[in-house]
PDB file of C-alpha atoms and ligand atoms in Angstrom:
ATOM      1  CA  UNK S   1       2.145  16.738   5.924  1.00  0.00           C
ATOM      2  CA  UNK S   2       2.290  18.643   2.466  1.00  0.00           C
ATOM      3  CA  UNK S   3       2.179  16.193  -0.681  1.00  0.00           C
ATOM      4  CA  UNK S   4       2.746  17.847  -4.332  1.00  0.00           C
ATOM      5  CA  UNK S   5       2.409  15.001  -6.464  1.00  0.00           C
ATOM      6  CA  UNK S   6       1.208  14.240 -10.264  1.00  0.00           C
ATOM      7  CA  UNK S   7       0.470  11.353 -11.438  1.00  0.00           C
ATOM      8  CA  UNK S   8       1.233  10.756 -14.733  1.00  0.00           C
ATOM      9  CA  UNK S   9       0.551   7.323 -17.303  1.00  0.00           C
ATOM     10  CA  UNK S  10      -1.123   6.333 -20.473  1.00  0.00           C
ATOM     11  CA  UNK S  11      -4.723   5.915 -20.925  1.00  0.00           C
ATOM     12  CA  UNK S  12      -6.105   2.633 -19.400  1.00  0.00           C
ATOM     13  CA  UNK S  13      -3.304   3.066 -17.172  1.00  0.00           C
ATOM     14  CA  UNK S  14      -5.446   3.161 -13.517  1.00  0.00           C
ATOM     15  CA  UNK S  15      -4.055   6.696 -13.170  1.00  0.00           C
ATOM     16  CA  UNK S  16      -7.202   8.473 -11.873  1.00  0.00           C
ATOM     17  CA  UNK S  17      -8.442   4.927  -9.851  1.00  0.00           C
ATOM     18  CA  UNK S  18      -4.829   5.453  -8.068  1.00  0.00           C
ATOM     19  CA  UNK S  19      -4.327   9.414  -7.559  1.00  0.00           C
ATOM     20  CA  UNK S  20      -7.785   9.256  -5.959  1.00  0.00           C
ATOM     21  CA  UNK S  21      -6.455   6.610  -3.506  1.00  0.00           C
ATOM     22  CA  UNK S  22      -3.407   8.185  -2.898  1.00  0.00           C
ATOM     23  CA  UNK S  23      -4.486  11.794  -2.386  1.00  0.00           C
ATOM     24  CA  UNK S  24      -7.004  10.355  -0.055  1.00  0.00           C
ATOM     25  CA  UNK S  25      -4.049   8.957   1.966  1.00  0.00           C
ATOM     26  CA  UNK S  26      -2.634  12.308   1.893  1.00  0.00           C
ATOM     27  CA  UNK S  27      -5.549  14.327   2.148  1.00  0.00           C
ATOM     28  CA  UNK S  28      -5.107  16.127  -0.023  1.00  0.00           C
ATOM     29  CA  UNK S  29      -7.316  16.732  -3.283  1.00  0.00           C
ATOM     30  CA  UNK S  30      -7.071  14.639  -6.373  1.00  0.00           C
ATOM     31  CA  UNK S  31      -7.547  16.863  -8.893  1.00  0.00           C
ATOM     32  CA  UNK S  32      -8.425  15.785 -13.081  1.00  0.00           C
ATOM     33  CA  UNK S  33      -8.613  17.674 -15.662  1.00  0.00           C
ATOM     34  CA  UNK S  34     -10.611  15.468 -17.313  1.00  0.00           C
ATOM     35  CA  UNK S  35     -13.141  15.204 -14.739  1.00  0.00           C
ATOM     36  CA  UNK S  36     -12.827  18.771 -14.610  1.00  0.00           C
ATOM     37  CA  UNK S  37     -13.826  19.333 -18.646  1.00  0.00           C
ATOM     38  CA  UNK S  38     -16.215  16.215 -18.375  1.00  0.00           C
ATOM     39  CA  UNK S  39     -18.254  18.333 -15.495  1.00  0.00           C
ATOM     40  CA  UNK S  40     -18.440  21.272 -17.047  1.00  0.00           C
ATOM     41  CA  UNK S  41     -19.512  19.327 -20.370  1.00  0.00           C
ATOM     42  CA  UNK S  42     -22.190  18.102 -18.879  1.00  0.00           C
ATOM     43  CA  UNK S  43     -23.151  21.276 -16.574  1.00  0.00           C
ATOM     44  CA  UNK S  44     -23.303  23.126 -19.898  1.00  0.00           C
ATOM     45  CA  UNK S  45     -20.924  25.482 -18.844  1.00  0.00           C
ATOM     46  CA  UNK S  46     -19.338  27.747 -21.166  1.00  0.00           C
ATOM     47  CA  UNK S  47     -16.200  25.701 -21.129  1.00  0.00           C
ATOM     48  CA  UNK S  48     -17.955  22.688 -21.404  1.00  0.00           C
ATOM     49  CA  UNK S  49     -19.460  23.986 -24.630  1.00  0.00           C
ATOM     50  CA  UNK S  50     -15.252  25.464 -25.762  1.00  0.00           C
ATOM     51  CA  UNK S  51     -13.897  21.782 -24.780  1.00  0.00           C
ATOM     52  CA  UNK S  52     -16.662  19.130 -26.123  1.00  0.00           C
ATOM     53  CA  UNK S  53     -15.930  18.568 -29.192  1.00  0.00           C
ATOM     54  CA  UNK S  54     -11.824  18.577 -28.839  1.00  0.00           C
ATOM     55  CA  UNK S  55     -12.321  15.932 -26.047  1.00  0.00           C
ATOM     56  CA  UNK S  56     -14.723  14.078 -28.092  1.00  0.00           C
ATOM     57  CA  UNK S  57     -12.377  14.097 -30.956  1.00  0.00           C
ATOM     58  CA  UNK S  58      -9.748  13.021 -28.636  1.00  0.00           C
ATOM     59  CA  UNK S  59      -7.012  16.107 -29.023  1.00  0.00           C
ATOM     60  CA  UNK S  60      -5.362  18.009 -26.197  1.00  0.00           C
ATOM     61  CA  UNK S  61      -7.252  21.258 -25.134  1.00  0.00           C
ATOM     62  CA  UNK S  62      -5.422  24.262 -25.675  1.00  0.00           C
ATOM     63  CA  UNK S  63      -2.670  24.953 -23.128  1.00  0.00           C
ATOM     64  CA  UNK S  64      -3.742  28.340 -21.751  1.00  0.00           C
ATOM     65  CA  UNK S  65      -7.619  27.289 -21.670  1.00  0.00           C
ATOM     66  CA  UNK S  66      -6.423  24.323 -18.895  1.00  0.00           C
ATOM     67  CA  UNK S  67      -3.814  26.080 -17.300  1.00  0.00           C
ATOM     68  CA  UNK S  68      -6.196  28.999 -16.195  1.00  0.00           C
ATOM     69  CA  UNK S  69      -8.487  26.337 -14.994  1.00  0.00           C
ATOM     70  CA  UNK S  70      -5.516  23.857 -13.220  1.00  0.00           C
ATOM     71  CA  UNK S  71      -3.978  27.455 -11.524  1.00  0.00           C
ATOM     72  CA  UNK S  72      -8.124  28.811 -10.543  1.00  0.00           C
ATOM     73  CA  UNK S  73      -8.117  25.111  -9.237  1.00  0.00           C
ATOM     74  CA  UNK S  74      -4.861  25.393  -7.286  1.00  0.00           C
ATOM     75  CA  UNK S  75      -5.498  28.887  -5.640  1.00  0.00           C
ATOM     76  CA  UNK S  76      -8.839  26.895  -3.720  1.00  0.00           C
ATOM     77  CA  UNK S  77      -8.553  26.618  -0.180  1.00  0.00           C
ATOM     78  CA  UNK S  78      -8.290  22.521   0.273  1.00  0.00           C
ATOM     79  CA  UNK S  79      -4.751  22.683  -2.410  1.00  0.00           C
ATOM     80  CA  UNK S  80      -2.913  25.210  -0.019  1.00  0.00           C
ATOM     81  CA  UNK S  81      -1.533  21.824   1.857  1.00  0.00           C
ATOM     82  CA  UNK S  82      -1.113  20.047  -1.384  1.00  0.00           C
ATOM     83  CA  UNK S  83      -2.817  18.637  -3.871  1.00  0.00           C
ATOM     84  CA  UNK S  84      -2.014  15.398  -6.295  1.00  0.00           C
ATOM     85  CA  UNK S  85      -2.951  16.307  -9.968  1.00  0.00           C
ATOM     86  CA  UNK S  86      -4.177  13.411 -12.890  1.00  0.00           C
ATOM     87  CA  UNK S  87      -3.698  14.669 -16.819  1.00  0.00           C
ATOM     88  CA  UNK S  88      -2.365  17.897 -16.102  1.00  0.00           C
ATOM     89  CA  UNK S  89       0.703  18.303 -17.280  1.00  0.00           C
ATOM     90  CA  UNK S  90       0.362  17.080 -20.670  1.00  0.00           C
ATOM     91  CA  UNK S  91       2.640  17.858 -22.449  1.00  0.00           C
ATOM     92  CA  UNK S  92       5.852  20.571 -21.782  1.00  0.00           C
ATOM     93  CA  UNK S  93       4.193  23.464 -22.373  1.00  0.00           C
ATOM     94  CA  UNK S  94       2.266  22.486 -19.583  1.00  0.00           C
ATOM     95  CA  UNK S  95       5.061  21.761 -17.280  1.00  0.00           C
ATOM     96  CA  UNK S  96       6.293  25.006 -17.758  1.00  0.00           C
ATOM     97  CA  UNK S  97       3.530  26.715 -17.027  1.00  0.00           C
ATOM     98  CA  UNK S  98       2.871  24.194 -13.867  1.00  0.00           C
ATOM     99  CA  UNK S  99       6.264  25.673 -12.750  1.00  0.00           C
ATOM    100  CA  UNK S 100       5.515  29.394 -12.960  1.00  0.00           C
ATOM    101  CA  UNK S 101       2.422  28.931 -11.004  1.00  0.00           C
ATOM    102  CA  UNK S 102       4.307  26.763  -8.622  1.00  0.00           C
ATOM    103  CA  UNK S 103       7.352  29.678  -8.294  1.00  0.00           C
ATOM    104  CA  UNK S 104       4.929  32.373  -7.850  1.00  0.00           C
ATOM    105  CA  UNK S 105       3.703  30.637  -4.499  1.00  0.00           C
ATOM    106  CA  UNK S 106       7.481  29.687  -3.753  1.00  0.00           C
ATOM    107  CA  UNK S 107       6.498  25.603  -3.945  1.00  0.00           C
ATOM    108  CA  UNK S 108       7.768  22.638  -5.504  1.00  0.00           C
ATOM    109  CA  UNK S 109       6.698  19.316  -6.958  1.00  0.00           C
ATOM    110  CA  UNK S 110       7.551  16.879  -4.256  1.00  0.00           C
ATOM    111  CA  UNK S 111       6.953  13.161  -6.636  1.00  0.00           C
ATOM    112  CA  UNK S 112       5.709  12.656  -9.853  1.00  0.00           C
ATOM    113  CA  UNK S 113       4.234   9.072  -9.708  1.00  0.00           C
ATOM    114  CA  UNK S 114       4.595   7.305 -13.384  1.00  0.00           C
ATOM    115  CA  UNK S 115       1.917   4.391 -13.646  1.00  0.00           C
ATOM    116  CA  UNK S 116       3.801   2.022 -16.312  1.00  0.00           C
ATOM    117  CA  UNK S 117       1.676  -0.260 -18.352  1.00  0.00           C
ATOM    118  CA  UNK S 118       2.179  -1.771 -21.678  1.00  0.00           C
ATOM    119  CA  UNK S 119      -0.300  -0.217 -24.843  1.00  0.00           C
ATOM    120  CA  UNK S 120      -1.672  -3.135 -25.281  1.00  0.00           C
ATOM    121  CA  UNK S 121      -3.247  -3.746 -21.611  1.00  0.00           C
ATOM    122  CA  UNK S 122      -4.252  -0.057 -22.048  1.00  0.00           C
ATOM    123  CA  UNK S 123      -6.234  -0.567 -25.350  1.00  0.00           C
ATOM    124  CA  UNK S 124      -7.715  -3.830 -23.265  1.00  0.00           C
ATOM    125  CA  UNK S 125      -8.812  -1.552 -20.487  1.00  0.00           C
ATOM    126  CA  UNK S 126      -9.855   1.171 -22.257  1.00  0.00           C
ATOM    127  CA  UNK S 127     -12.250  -1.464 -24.626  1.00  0.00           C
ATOM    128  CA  UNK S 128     -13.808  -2.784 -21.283  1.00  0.00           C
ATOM    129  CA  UNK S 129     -14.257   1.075 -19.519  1.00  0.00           C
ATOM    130  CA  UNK S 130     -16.233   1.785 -23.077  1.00  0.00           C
ATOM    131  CA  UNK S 131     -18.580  -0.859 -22.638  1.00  0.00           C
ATOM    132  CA  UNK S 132     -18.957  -0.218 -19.038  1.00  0.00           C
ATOM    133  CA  UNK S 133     -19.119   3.198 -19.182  1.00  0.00           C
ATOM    134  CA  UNK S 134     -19.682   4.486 -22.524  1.00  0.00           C
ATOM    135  CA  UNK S 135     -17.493   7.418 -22.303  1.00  0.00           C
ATOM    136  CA  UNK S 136     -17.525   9.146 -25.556  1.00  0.00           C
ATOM    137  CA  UNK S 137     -14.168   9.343 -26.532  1.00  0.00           C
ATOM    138  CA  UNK S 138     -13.500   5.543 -25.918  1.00  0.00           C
ATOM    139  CA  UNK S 139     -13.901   4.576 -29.133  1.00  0.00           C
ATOM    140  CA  UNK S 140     -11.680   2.330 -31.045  1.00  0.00           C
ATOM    141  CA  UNK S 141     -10.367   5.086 -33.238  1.00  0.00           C
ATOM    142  CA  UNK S 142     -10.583   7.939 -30.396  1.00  0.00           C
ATOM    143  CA  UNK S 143      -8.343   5.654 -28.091  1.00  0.00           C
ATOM    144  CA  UNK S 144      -5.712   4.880 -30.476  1.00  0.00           C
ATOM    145  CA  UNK S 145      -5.851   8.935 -31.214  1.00  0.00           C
ATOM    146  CA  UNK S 146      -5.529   9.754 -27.569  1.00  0.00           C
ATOM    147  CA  UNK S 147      -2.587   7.050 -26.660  1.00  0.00           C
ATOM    148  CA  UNK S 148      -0.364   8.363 -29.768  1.00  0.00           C
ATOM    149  CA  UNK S 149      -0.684  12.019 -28.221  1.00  0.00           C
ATOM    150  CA  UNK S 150       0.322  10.309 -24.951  1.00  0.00           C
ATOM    151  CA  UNK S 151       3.010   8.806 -26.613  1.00  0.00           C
ATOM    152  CA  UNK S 152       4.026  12.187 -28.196  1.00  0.00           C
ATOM    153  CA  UNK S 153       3.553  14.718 -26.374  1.00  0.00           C
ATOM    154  CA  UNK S 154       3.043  13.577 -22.399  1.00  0.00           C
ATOM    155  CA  UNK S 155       5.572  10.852 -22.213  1.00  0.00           C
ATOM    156  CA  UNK S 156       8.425  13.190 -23.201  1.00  0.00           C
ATOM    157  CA  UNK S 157       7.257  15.486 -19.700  1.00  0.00           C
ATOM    158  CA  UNK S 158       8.816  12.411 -17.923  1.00  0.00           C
ATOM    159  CA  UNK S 159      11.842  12.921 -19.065  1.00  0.00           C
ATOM    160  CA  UNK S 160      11.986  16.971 -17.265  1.00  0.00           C
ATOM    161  CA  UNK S 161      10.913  15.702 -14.111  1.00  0.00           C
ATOM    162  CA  UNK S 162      13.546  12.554 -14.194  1.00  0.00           C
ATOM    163  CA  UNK S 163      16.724  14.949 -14.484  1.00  0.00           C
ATOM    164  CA  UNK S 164      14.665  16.855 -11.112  1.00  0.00           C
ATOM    165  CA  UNK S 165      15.063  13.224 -10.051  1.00  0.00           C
ATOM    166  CA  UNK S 166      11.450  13.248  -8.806  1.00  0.00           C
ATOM    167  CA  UNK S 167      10.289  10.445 -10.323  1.00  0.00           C
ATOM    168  CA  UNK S 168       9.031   7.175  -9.418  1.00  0.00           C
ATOM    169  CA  UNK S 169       7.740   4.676 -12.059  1.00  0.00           C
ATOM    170  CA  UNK S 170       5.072   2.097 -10.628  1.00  0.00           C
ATOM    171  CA  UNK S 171       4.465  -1.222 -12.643  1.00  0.00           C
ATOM    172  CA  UNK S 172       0.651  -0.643 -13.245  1.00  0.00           C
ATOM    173  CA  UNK S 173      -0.300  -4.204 -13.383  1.00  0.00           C
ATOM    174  CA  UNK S 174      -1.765  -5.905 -10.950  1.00  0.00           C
ATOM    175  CA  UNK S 175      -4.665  -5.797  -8.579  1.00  0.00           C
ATOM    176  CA  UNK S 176      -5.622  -2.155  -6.804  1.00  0.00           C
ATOM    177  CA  UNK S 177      -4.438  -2.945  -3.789  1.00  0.00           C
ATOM    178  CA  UNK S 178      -1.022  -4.031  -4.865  1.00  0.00           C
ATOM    179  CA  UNK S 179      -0.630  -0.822  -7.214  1.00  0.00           C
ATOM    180  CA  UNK S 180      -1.990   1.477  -4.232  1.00  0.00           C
ATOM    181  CA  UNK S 181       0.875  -0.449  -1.823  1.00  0.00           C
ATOM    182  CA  UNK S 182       3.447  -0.117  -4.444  1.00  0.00           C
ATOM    183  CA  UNK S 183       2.790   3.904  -4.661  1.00  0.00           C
ATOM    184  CA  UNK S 184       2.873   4.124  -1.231  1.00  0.00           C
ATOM    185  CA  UNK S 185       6.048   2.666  -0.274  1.00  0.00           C
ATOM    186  CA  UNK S 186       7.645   4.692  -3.110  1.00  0.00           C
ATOM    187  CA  UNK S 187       6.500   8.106  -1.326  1.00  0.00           C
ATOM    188  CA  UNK S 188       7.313   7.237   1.892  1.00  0.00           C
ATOM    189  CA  UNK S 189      10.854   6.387   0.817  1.00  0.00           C
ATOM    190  CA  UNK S 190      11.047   9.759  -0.548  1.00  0.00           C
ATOM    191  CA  UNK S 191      10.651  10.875   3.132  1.00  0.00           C
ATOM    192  CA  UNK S 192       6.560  11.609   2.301  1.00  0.00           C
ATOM    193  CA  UNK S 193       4.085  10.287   4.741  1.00  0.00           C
ATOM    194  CA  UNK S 194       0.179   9.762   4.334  1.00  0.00           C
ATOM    195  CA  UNK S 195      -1.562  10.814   6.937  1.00  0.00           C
ATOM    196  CA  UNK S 196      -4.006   7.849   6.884  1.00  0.00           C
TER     197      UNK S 196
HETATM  198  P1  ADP B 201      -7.517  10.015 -20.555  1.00  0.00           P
HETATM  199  O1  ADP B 201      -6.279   9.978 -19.722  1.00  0.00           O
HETATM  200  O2  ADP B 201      -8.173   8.678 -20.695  1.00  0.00           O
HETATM  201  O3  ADP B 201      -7.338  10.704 -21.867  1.00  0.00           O
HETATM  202  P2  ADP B 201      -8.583  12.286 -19.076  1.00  0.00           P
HETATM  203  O4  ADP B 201      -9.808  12.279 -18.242  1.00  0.00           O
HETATM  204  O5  ADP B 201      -7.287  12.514 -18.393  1.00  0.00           O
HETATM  205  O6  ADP B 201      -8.606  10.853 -19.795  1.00  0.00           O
HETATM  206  O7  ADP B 201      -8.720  13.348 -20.264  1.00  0.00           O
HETATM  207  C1  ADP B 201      -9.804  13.325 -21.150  1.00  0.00           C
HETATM  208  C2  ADP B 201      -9.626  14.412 -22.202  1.00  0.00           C
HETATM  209  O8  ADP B 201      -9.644  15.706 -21.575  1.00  0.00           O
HETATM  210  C3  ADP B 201      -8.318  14.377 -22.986  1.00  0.00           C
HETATM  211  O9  ADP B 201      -8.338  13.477 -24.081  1.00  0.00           O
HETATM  212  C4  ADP B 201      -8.199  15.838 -23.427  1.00  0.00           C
HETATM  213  O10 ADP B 201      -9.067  16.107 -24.514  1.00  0.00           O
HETATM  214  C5  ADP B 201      -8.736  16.586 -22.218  1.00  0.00           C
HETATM  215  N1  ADP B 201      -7.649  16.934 -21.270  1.00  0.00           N
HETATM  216  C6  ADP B 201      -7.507  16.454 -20.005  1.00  0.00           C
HETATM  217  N2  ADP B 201      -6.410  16.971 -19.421  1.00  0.00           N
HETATM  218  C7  ADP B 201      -5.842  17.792 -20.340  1.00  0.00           C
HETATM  219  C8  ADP B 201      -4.673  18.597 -20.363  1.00  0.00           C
HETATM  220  N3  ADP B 201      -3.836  18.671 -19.307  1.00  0.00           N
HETATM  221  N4  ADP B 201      -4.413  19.308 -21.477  1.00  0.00           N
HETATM  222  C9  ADP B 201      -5.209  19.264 -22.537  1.00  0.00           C
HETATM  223  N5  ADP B 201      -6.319  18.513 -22.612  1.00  0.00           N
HETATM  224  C10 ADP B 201      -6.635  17.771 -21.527  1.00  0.00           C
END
């Protein structure tokens, strides 16, 4: 069946671990901005080369440079059927936007999947991913940067979505499994079903 889902949370929060599981059990894609931007980056696209350094500096890219990629995204073949999107929207600019090019194809949002987990598990998460993966905005500095934008600007898109009464917040901790079961049951009693 159709799935339209975000899935939205802090930094360190599991979010893109858990939107790729759960699009998988919808088929659907899981797409990331981030992943998006960090591809280009290192493709050496020409919006790799407008994005690096804002991402490296930890600040939001501007609103109408990753809306025109999140709708080019969305008009792909494999998101006709749905599609479960991680860091996009961030903030309510965003959601607005979101909902124009969700109107225009006469579609809704069907959950919006909030992974809770306290700031300072996230800083603990994010400390380990940067020595494990040496991403370059997980620096000390970057990720405090990056969680008070969350704070400011994302968490308030919550709030829109809650008065659609289409949201579902997830307790974040606990093992990947657990997380993964506790998303699932929460779409299924919202009448979604995976297909796997
Ligand atoms: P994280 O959630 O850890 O910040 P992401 O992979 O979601 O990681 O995003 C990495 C960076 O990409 C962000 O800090 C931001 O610079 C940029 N980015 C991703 N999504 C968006 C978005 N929707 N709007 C603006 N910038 C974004």
């Amino acid at each position: 069946m159709t799935a339209r889902l975000l899935i939205v949370g802090p930094q360190g929060s599991g979010k893109g671990t858990q939107g790729v599981r759960i699009a998988q059990a919808f088929l659907v894609p899981a797409i990331s901005t981030g992943d998006v931007f960090r591809a280009n980056i290192s493709e050496g696209t020409e919006l790799g080369r407008q994005v690096q350094a804002i991402i490296e500096a930890g600040n939001l890219v501007p609103d109408a440079l990753t809306s025109e990629v999140v709708r080019d995204r969305l008009a792909q073949d494999d998101a006709a059927a749905g599609f479960l999107l991680d860091g996009y929207p961030r903030n309510l600019a965003q959601v607005a936007d979101l909902d124009a090019f969700l109107d225009a194809r006469g579609e809704t949002l069907d959950a919006v999947i909030e992974l809770d987990v306290a700031r300072e598990e996230s800083i603990a998460r994010l400390t380990k991913r940067a020595e494990e993966q040496g991403r370059t905005d997980d620096t000390a500095d970057v990720i405090a940067h990056r969680l008070s934008i969350y704070e400011s600007e994302t968490a308030p898109i919550l709030g829109v979505y809650r008065e659609r009464g289409i949201v579902d917040a997830i307790d974040g901790v606990g093992t990947l499994d657990e997380i993964t079961e506790r998303i699932l049951v929460a779409l299924i009693a919202r009448g979604l079903s995976p297909e796997a």
